[in-house]
mmCIF file of C-alpha atoms in Angstrom:
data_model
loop_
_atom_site.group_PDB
_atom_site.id
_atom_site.type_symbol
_atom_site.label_atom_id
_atom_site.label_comp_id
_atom_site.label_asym_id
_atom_site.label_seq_id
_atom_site.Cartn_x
_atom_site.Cartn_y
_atom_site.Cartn_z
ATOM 1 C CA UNK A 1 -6.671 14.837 5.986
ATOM 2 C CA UNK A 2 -2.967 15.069 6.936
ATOM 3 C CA UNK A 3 -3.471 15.393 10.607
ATOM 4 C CA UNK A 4 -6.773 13.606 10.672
ATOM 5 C CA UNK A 5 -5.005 10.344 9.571
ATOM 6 C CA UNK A 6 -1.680 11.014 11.474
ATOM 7 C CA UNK A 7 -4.211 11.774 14.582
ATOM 8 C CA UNK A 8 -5.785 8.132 13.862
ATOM 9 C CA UNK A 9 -2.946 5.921 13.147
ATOM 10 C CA UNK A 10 -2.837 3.489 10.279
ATOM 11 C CA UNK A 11 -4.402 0.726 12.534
ATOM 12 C CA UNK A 12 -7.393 2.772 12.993
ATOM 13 C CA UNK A 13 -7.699 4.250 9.786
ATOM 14 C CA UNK A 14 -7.001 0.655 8.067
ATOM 15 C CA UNK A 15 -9.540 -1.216 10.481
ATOM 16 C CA UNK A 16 -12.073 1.694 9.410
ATOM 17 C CA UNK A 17 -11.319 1.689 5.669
ATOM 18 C CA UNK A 18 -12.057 -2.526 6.071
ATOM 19 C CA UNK A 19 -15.354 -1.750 7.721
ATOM 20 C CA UNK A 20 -16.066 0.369 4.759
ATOM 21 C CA UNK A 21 -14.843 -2.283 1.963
ATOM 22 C CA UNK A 22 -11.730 -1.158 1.250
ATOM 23 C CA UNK A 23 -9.401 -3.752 0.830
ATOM 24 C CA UNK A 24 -11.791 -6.668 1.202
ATOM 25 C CA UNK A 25 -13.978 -8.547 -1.563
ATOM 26 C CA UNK A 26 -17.047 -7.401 -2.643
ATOM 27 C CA UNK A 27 -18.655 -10.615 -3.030
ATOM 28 C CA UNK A 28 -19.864 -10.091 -6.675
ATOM 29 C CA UNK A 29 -19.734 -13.549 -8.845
ATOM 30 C CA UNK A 30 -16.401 -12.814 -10.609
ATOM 31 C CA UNK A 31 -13.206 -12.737 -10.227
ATOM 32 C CA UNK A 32 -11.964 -10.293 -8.230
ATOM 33 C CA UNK A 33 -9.369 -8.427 -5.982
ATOM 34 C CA UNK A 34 -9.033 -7.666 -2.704
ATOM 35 C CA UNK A 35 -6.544 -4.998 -3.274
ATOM 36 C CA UNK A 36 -4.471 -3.224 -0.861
ATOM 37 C CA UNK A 37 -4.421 -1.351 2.260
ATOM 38 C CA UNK A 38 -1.294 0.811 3.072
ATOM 39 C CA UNK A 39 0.033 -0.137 6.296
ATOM 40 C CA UNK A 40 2.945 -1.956 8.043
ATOM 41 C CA UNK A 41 1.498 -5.158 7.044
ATOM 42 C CA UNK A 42 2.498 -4.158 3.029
ATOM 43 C CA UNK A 43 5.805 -2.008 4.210
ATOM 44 C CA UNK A 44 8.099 -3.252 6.853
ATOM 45 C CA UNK A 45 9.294 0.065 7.417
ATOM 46 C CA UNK A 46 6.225 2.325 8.466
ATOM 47 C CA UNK A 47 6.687 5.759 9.430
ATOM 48 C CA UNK A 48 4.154 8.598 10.467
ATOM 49 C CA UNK A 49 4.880 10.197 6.974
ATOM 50 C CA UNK A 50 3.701 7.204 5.546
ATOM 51 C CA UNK A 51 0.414 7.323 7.554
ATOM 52 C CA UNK A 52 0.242 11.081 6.355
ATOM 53 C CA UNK A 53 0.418 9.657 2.608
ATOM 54 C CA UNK A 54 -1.887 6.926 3.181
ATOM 55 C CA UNK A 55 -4.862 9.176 4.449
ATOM 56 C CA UNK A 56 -5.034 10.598 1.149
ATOM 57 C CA UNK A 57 -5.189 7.772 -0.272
ATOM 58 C CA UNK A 58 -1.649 7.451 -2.043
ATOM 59 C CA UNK A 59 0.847 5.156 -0.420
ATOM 60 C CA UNK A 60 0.298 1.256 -1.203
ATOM 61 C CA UNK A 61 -3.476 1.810 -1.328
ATOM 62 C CA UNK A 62 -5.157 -0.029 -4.462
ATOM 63 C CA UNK A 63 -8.466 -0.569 -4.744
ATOM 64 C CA UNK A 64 -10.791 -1.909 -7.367
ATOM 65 C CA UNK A 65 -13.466 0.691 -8.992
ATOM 66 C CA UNK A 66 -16.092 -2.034 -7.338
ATOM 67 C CA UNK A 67 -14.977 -1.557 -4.113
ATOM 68 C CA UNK A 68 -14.861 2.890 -4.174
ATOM 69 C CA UNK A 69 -18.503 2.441 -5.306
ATOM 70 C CA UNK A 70 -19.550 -0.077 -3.044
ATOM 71 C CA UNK A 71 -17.914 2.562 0.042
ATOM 72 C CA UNK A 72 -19.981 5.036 -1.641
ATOM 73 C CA UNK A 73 -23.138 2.898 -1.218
ATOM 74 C CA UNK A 74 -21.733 2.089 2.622
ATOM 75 C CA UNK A 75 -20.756 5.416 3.441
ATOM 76 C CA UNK A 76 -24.453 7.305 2.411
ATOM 77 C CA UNK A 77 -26.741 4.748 2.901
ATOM 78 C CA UNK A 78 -25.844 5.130 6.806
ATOM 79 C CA UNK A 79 -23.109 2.708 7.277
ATOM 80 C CA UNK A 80 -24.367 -0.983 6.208
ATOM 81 C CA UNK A 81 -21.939 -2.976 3.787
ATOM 82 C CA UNK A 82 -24.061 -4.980 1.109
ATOM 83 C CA UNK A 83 -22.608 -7.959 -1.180
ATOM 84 C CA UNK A 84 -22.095 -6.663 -4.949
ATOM 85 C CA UNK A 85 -24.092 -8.955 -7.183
ATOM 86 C CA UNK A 86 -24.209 -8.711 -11.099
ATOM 87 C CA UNK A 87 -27.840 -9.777 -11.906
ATOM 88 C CA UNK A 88 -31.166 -9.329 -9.464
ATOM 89 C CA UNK A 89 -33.146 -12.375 -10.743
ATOM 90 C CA UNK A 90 -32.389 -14.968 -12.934
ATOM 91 C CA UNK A 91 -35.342 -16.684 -15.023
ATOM 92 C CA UNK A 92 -34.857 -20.558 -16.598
ATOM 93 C CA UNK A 93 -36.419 -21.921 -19.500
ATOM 94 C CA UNK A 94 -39.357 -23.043 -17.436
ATOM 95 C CA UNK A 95 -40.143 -19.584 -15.965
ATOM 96 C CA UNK A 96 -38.810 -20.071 -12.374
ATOM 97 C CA UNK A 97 -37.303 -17.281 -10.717
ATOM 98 C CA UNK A 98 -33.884 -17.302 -9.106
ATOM 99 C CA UNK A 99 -33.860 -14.195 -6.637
ATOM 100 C CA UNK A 100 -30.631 -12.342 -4.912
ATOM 101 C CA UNK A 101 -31.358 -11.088 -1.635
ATOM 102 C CA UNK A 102 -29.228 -8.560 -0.277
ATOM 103 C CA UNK A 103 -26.822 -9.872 2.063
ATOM 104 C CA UNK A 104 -24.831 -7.460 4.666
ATOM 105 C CA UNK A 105 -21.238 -7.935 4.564
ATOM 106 C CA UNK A 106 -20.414 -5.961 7.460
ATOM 107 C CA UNK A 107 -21.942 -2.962 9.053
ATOM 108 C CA UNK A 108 -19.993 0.389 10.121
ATOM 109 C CA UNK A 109 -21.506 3.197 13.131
ATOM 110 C CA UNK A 110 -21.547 6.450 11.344
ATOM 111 C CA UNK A 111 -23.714 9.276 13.260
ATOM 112 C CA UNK A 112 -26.297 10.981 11.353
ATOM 113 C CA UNK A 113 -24.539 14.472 11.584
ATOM 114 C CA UNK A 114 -21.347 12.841 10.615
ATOM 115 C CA UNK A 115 -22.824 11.410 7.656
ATOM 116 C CA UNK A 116 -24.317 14.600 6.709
ATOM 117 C CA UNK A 117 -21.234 16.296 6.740
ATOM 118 C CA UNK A 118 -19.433 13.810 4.542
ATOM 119 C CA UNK A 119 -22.468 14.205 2.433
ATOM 120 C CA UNK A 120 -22.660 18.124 2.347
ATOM 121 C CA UNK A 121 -18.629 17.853 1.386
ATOM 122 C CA UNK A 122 -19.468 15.596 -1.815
ATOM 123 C CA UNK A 123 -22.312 17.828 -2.631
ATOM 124 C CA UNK A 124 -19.788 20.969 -2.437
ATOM 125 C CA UNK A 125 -17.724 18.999 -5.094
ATOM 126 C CA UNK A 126 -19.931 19.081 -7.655
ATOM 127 C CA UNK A 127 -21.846 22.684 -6.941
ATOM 128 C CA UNK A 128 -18.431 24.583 -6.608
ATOM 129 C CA UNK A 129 -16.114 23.097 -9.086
ATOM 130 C CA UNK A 130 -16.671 24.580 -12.774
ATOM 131 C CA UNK A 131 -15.654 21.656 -14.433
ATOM 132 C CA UNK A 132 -17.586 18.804 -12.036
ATOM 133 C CA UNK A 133 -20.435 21.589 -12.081
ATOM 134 C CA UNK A 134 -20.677 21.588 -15.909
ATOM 135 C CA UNK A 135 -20.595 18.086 -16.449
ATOM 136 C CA UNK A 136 -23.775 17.805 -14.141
ATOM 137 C CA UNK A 137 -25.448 21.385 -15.163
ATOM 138 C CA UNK A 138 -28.193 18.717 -17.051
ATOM 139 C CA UNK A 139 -29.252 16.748 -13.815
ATOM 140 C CA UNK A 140 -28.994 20.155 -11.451
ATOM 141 C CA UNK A 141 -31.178 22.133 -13.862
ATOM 142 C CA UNK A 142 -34.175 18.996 -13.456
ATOM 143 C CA UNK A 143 -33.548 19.369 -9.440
ATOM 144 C CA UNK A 144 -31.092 15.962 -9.034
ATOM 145 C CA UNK A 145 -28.650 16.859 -6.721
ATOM 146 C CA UNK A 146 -25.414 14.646 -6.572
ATOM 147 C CA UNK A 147 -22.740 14.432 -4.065
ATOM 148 C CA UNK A 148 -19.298 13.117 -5.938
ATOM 149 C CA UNK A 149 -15.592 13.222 -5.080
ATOM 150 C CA UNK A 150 -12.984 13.162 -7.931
ATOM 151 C CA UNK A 151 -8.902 11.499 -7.638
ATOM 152 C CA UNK A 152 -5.959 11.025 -8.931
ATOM 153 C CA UNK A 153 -4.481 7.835 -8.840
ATOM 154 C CA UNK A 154 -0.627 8.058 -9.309
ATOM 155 C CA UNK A 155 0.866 4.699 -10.842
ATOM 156 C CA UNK A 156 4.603 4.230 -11.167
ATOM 157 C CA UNK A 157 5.799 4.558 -14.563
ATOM 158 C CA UNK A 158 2.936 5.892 -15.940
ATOM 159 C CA UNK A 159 3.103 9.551 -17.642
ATOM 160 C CA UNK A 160 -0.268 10.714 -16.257
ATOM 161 C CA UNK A 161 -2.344 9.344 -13.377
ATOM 162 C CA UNK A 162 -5.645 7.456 -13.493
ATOM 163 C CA UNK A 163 -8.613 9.389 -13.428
ATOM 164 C CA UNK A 164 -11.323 8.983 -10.550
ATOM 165 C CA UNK A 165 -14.540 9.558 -9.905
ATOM 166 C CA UNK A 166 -17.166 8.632 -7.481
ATOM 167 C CA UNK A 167 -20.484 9.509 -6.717
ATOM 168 C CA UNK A 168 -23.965 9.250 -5.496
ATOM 169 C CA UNK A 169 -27.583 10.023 -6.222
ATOM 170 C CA UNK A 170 -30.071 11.449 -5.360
ATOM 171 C CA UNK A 171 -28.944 13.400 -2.650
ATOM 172 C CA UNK A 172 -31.820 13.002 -0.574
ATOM 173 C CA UNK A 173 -32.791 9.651 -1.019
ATOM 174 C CA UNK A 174 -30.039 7.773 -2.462
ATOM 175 C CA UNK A 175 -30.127 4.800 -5.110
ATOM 176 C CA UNK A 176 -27.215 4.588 -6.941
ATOM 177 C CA UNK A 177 -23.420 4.687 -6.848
ATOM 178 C CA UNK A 178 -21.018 4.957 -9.495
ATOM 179 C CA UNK A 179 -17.228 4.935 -9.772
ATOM 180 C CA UNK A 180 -15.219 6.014 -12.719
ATOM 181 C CA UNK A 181 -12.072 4.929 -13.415
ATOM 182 C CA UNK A 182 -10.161 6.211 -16.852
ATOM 183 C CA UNK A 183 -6.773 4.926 -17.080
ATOM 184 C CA UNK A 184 -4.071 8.068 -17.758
ATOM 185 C CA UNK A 185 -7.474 10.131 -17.762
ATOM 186 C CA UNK A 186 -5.215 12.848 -15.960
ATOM 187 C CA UNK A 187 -7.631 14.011 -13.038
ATOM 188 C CA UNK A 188 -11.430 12.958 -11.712
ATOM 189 C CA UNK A 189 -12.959 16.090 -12.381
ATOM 190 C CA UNK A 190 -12.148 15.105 -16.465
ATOM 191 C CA UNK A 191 -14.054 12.168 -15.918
ATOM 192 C CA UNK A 192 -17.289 13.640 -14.009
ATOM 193 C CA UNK A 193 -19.054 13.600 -17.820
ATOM 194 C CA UNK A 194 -19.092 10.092 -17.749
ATOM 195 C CA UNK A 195 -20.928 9.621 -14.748
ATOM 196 C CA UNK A 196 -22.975 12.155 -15.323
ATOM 197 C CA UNK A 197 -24.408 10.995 -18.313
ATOM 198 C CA UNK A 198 -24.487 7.201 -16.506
ATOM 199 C CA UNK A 199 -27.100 8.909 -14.406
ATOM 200 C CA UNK A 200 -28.985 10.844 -16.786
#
C-alpha cells in the first residue's frame, strides 16, 4: 500500500477515492458529512510521507460509516456509485405509492480481473483470520461466503482507536454491504460479530 500510493500520488489516489465516494455525500435524506480526504488541499505542507500515510488510510482521512459501505457497494458491484436512500417506497393514507429509483452518482472503470482480485483479498480476510473466521463460522458452514476488510481508526486523544469493519455478501452475487463502526472498539476484527450476525 506504501509504494502503491506513493507510486500514485495523492492527486490520483484522492480523484480515485472521490470516484469511489470517499469524501463526497451520499445523497441519503439526512444530514450528513462529506468528510475528508487527506491531501494538500487539508495540509499546506504535503510531503511524500504524508501520501505514504494517507494510502492506508490514516492521515486527515475521515469518512462517515455511510460512505465505507456505500465504496463497498461501488467497489463489488463493478464500479457504479448509487445514491444512499433510507426507505424504498413510501405509502400515504390513501394507498399511493411513493417509489425511489436508484440514481447513479458517479460511475468508476474497474476491470473484471481487478475487481476479482480486490474481491479474492476481502474473501482471504475472513477465511484466514481466526478471529474474523469465527465470527462468520455460522454463515460459512450454510455455504455464504463473505469478503470483509477490518481497521483501525486512530483519533487524537483517544486511548484506543475506533473499530472498523466492512463487508459484503454474497460473494458471488452480491446484495448487501455493511460497515461497522464501534467507537474505542480497539480493532475491526473485534467487531466482525456484529456484522456477522447483521447478515445472518
Amino acid at each position: 500500500f506504501y509504494d502503491t500510493g506513493y507510486n500514485l500520488g495523492i492527486d490520483n489516489m484522492n480523484l480515485y477515492q472521490r470516484k469511489l465516494g470517499l469524501g463526497e455525500l451520499t445523497g441519503v435524506e439526512i444530514y450528513e458529512s462529506d468528510g475528508t480526504l487527506a491531501g494538500p488541499d487539508e495540509k499546506e505542507d504535503w510531503y511524500g510521507g504524508d501520501t505514504i500515510m494517507a494510502a492506508i488510510g490514516q492521515s486527515d482521512n475521515l469518512f462517515t460509516p455511510l460512505q465505507l459501505a456505500n465504496y463497498v457497494a461501488t467497489l463489488v458491484n463493478g464500479g457504479t456509485r448509487y445514491a444512499a436512500h433510507l426507505l424504498q417506497s413510501v405509502t400515504d393514507a390513501d394507498g399511493n405509492v411513493t417509489s425511489y429509483e436508484p440514481q447513479v452518482l458517479g460511475t468508476v472503470e474497474i476491470s473484471a480481473e481487478n475487481l476479482e482480485a480486490v474481491k479474492q483479498g476481502m474473501l482471504e480476510v475472513v477465511e484466514s483470520t481466526s478471529t474474523v473466521s469465527r465470527a462468520f463460522a455460522n454463515l460459512t458452514a450454510h455455504g455464504i461466503q463473505v469478503g470483509a476488510k477490518t481497521g483501525s481508526a486512530q483519533v487524537t486523544g483517544q486511548e484506543n482507536a475506533n473499530g472498523l469493519f466492512v463487508c459484503f455478501a454474497p460473494y458471488d452475487d452480491p446484495e448487501i454491504a455493511i460497515c461497522v463502526a464501534v467507537e474505542e472498539g480497539g480493532s475491526g476484527a473485534a467487531t466482525a460479530v456484529i456484522a456477522a450476525r447483521m447478515l445472518e
